[in-house]
Amino acid sequence: MIYLDSTATTVVLKEVADEVYKYLTKDYGNPSSSHKLGIEANKLVEKAREVLLKSLKLENTHLCVFTSGGSEGNTQVLKGVAKLFPDKSIVIGGIEHNSIRTAATDLLIEGKNIKTIEVEKDGKIDIEKLLNLIDKDTKLVSIMKVNNETGIIFNIEEIAKKVKEKNPSCLFHTDFVQGFMKIKADLKHIDFVTISAHKIFAPKGVGALFVKKGINLPSLIAGSQEYGLRGGTHNVAGIAGLKKSVEILKDKVDENFEKTLNLRKAFKDTLANNLEDFEIFEPVDFSPYILGLFAKGIESEVIVRMLSEKGVFISAGSACSAKDKVKSKTILALGLNPDEYLRISLNPVVNSEEDVKTGAKTIADTIKEYRELFIS
Ligand SMILES: Cc1ncc(COP(=O)(O)O)c(C=O)c1O
């Protein structure tokens, strides 16, 4: 099996799974209990908070709130800010994750003022156009750091700075799910940051939302845990897994980035030697972990299934939109054809160069097979 779909989710690493198992079967206390088992669980949760905050250099500025993952964090930020400031407006990026778009649509239906800053065809946000959407009533701008379908990196540090120069009371959120432990970012001036564990070799159903200290963001789930920002008994085992993954990856961000660039080169070279009529989507600034491939005449969903039969796993777009059977709004927004788009994920934690070369050759052969069957 060759798994080139780490953007959708990742395997849980053995060391991480061992840690999860320990907190499921041995140290399984409820952090709210006052006995020894509870105290130990609570210690783990507090330590995990510290590790995560430090990994992003946010220990002095933000709180770490454990959530069920990226979608929850994203939803809480949009709906929470809309609740706190009911008469103000929100601006979201044009190619945000489905969770942001859906939360924004819900708010729009409720009558809130939601605006979208479309992304230029080169994958950039035109700051002047964005600033034209910002006025004194804008209370939140939400723009992701790394797009999950194309790998586009947004310079959110610069964008947030400009937004706050124009309206100092405007809050800024970034969905950092595809950047966490992969791309360095300076997030100290960003008010809300979302991450998810299952993109970094930890279990599904756990994540974190970093909230700038002093912002009383309304909770989606009632309860007293997590500073009152997120109720419900902690997913201690999941949090232990997330902590372990961060400990494994945090000092390897640059090294893994370089390795991913090499994997990307190996993939592209192999493809170029074995296939014609294709294009790699490379925006101005991109994450090497995500490679967008356009092949003329194909139906990407069919190619994904043909490859699956051969044990090579890639994606036709984002995992969520593939199942919904809707064309990727992100790819459409960039003026590209979603039917001909394949998303290949490269990750040196699990992919060797040999894997990547074999994967690329199999993808090339499968596209040729498809073309012979259906086009010529
Ligand atoms: C950019 C981005 N944001 C948010 C999410 C949602 O995260 P989760 O699956 O933890 O809800 C994903 C997952 O695909 C993602 O890629």
PDB file of N, CA and C in Angstrom, residues 42 126 132 205 334 352:
ATOM      1  N   ASN A  42      -5.447  14.988  35.124  1.00  0.00           N
ATOM      2  CA  ASN A  42      -5.427  16.450  35.026  1.00  0.00           C
ATOM      3  C   ASN A  42      -4.002  16.965  34.744  1.00  0.00           C
ATOM      4  N   ASP A 126      -5.582  39.624  -2.395  1.00  0.00           N
ATOM      5  CA  ASP A 126      -5.233  41.010  -2.679  1.00  0.00           C
ATOM      6  C   ASP A 126      -5.581  41.830  -1.423  1.00  0.00           C
ATOM      7  N   ASN A 132     -10.772  46.864   1.578  1.00  0.00           N
ATOM      8  CA  ASN A 132     -12.010  47.526   1.143  1.00  0.00           C
ATOM      9  C   ASN A 132     -13.252  46.909   1.785  1.00  0.00           C
ATOM     10  N   GLY A 205     -10.750  13.120  16.242  1.00  0.00           N
ATOM     11  CA  GLY A 205     -11.678  13.517  17.306  1.00  0.00           C
ATOM     12  C   GLY A 205     -11.026  14.307  18.430  1.00  0.00           C
ATOM     13  N   LEU A 334     -10.528  29.024  -8.057  1.00  0.00           N
ATOM     14  CA  LEU A 334      -9.227  29.365  -8.643  1.00  0.00           C
ATOM     15  C   LEU A 334      -9.289  29.322 -10.176  1.00  0.00           C
ATOM     16  N   SER A 352       8.518   7.083   1.976  1.00  0.00           N
ATOM     17  CA  SER A 352       9.922   7.060   1.550  1.00  0.00           C
ATOM     18  C   SER A 352       9.985   7.572   0.104  1.00  0.00           C
TER      19      SER A 352
END
